[in-house]
Short mmCIF file of C-alpha atoms in Angstrom, two decimals:
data_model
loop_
_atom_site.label_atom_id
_atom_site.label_comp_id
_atom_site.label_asym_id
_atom_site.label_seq_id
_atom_site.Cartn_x
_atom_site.Cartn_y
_atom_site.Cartn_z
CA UNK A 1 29.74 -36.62 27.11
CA UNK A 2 27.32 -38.64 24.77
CA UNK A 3 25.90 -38.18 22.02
CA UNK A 4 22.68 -35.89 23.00
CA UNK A 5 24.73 -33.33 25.93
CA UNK A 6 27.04 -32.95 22.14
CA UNK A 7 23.98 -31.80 20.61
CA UNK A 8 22.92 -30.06 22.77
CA UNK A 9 26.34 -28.28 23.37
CA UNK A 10 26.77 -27.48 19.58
CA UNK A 11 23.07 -25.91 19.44
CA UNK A 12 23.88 -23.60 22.11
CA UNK A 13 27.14 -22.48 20.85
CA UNK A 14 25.24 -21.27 17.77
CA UNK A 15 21.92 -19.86 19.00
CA UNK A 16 21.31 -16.31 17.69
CA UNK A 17 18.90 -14.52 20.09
CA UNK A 18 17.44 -12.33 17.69
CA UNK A 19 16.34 -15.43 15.36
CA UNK A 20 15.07 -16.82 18.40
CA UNK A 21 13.03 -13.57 18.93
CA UNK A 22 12.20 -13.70 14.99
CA UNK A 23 11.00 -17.84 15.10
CA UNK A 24 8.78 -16.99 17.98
CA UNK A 25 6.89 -14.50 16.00
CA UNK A 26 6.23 -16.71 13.44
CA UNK A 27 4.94 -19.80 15.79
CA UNK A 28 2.69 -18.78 17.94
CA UNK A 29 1.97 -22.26 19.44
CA UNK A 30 5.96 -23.04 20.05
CA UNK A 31 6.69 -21.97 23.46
CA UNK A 32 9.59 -19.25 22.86
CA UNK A 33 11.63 -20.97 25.80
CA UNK A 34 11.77 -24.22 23.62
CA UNK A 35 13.29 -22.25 20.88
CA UNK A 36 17.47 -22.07 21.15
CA UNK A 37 17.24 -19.99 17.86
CA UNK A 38 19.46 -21.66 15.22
CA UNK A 39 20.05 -20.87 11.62
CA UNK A 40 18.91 -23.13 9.03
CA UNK A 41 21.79 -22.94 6.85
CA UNK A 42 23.87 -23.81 10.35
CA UNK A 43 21.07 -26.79 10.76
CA UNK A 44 21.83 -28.31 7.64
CA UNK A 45 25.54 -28.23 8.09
CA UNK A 46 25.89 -29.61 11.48
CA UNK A 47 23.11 -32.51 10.58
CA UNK A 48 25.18 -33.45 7.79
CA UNK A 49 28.14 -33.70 10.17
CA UNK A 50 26.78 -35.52 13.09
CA UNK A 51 25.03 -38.23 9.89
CA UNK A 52 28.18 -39.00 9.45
CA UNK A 53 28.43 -40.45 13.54
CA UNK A 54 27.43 -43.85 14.09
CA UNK A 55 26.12 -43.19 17.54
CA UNK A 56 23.65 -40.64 16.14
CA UNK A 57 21.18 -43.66 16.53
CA UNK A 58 20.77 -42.45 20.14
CA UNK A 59 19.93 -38.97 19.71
CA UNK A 60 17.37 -39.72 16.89
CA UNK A 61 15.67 -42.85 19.26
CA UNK A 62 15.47 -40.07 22.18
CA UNK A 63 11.67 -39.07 21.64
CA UNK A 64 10.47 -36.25 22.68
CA UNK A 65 13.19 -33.81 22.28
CA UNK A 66 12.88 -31.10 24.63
CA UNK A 67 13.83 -28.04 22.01
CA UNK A 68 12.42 -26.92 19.05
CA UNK A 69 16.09 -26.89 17.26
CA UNK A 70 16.85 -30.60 18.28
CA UNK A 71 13.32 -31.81 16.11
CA UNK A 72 14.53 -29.67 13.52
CA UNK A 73 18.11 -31.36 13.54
CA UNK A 74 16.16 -34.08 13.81
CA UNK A 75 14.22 -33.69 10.32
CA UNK A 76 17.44 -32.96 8.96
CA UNK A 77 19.29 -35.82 9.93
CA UNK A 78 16.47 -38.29 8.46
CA UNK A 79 17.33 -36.17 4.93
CA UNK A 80 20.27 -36.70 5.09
CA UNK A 81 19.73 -40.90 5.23
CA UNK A 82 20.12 -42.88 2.29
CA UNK A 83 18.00 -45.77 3.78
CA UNK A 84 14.64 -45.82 2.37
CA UNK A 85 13.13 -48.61 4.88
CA UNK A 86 15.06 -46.81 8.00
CA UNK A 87 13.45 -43.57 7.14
CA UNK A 88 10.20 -44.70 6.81
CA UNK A 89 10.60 -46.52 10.13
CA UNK A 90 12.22 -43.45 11.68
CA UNK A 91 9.50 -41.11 10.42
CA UNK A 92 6.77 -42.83 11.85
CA UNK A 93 8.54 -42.44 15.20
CA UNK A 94 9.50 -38.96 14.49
CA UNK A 95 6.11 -37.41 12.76
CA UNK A 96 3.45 -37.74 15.54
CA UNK A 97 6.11 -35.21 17.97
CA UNK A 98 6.13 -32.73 15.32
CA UNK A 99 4.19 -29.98 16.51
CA UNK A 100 4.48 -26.94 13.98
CA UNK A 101 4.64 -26.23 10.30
CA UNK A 102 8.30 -25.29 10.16
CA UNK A 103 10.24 -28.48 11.55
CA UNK A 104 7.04 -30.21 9.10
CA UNK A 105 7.90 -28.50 5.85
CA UNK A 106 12.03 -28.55 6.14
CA UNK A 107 11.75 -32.39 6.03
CA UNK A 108 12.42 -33.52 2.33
CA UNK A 109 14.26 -37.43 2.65
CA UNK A 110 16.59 -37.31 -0.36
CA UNK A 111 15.75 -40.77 -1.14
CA UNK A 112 12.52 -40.69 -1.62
CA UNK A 113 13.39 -39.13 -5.20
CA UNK A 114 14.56 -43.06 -5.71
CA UNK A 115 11.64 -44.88 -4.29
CA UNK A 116 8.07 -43.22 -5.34
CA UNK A 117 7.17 -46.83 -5.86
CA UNK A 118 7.64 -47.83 -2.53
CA UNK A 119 6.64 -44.48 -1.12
CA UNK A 120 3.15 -43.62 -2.17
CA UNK A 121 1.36 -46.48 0.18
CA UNK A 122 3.09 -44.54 2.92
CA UNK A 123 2.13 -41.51 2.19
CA UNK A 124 -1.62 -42.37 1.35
CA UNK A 125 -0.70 -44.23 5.41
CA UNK A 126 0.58 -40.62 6.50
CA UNK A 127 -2.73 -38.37 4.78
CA UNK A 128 -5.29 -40.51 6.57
CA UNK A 129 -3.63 -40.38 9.94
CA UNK A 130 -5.43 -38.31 12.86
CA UNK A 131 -1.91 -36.37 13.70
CA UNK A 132 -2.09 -32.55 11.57
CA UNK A 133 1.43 -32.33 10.92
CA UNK A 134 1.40 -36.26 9.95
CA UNK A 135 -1.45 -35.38 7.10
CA UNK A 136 0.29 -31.99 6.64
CA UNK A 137 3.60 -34.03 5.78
CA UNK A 138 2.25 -36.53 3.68
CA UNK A 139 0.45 -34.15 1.21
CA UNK A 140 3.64 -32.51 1.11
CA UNK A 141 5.67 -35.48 -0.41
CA UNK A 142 3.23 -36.10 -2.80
CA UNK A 143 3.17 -32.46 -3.99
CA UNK A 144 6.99 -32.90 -4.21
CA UNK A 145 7.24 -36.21 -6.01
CA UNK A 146 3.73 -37.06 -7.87
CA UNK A 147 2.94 -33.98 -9.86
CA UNK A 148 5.37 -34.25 -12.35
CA UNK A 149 7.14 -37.38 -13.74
CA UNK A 150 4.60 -40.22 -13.30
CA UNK A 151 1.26 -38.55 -12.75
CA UNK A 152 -1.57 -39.92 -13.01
CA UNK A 153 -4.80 -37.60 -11.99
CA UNK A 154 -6.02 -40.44 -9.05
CA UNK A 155 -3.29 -38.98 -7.07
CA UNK A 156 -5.22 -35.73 -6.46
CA UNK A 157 -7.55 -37.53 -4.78
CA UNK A 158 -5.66 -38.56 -1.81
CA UNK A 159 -5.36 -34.53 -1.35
CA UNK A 160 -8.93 -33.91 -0.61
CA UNK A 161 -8.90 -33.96 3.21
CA UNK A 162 -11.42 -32.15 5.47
CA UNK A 163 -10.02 -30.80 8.94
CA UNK A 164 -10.21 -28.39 11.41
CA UNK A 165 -6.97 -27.93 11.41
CA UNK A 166 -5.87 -24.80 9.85
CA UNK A 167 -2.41 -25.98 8.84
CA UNK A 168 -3.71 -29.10 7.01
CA UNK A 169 -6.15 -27.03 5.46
CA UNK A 170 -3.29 -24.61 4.11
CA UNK A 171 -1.00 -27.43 2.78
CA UNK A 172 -4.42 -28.92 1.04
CA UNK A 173 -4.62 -25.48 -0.58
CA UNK A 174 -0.95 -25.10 -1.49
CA UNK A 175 -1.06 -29.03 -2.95
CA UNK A 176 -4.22 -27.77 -5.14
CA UNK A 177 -2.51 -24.41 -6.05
CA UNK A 178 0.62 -26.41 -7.56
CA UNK A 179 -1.32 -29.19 -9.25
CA UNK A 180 -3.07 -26.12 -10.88
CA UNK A 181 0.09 -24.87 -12.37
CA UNK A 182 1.50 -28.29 -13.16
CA UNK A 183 -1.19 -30.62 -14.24
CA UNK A 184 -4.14 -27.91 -14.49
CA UNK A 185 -6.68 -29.96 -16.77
CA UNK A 186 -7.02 -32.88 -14.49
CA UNK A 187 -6.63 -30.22 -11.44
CA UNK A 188 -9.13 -27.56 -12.40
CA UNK A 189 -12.13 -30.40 -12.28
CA UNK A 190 -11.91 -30.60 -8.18
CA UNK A 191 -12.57 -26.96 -8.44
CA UNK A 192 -15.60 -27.40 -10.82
CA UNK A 193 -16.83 -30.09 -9.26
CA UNK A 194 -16.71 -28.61 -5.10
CA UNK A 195 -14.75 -31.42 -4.22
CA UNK A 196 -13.17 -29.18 -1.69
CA UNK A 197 -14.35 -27.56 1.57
CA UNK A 198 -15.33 -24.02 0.64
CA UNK A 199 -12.39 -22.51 3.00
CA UNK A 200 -9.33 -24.70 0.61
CA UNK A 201 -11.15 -24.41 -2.23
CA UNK A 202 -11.46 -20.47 -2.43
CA UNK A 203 -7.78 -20.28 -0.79
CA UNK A 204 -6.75 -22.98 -3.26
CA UNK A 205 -7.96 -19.80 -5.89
CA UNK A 206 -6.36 -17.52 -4.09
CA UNK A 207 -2.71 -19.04 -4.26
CA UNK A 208 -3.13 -20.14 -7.39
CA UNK A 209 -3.73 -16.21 -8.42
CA UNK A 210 -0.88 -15.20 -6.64
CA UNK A 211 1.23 -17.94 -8.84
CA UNK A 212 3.41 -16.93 -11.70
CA UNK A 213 3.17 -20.21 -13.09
CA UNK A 214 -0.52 -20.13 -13.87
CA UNK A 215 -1.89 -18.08 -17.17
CA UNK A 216 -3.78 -15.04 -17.14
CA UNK A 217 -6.30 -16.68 -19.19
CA UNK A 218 -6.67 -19.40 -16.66
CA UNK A 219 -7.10 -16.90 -13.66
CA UNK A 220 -9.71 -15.32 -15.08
CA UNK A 221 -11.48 -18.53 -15.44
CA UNK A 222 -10.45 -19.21 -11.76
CA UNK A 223 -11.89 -16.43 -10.54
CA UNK A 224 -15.43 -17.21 -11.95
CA UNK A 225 -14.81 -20.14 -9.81
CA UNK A 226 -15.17 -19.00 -6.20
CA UNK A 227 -17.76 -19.82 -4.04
#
């Protein structure tokens, strides 16, 4: 058996029809028969077994996977990596077969924590590609690793994207909502200024609202802000 029938073999012997049934609902443009219907918590545990294999090289060079569970194994596995350069190279592989928010969103490289020096010209590489979930990913990373230690306002500019494409548009929003509640002076100004399509910047008000993390005081302000 190598290394992908394995994979394959363990996914099956834990799919769970019902969160199968449940993941469907909540893609609409994954086709439910691509979906084995795996855990996440399970995910997580068997990618950080199979990192441990040396011939796991195989199954991650195998592009395109045919199930949704084996790209989000995939995502995993690349977390799990301690190899800044090998991740980068692996992600640029990876990222233009990514084809929905989920298996997006659950990839977080633990290294990168180590390396925002080396990682921002990627990510400024990933925000202007023409692939959604590429753009989608890179404004994720820097919402994760250049709004807090390290900022410097510039960085919200390589947020302001305009796309069709409703899932960039929402992570745009999201990026904007946090920056409001972490570096709001320097944040609030795209909003004053319409730097943002009219869609992300009245949902970038609407998230921030719905944030805990913002002030009353600045929410009512935000509100006089819609368009």
């Amino acid at each position: 058996m190598d290394i992908h029938e394995e994979v394959l073999q363990r996914l099956f012997a834990l799919q769970d029809l019902e969160y199968k049934d449940f993941q469907a609902k909540l893609m609409p443009t994954v086709p439910k028969e691509s979906i084995i219907g795996v855990r996440t918590p399970l995910l997580r545990k068997l990618a950080k077994e199979f990192a441990k294999r040396e011939e796991i090289g195989a199954f991650l060079d195998t592009l395109p996977h045919h199930y949704y569970d084996e790209n989000n194994l995939h995502g995993f596995l690349l977390c799990e990596d301690r190899d800044f350069a090998r991740v980068v190279e692996r992600l640029d592989v990876f990222l233009p077969y990514v084809d929905n928010w989920a298996t997006c969103d659950l990839m977080s490289p633990k290294v990168f924590k180590r390396h925002r020096g080396e990682l921002l010209p990627h990510i400024k590489r990933w925000i202007s590609s023409d692939a959604a979930y590429t753009v989608r990913f890179g404004i994720e990373m820097l919402q994760s690793h250049y709004l807090d230690d390290d900022f410097l306002p510039e960085y919200l500019s390589f947020a302001v994207v305009e796309s069709e494409e409703y899932y960039v548009n929402m992570m745009v929003a999201w990026f904007f909502a946090t920056a409001l509640a972490k570096q709001h002076d320097a944040a609030v100004v795209y909003l004053e200024q319409n730097c943002l399509p009219q869609w992300t910047h009245n949902k970038t008000i609407q998230k921030a609202l719905e944030s805990y993390r913002i002030s009353d005081e600045q929410k009512a302000y935000l509100r006089t802000l819609k368009r």
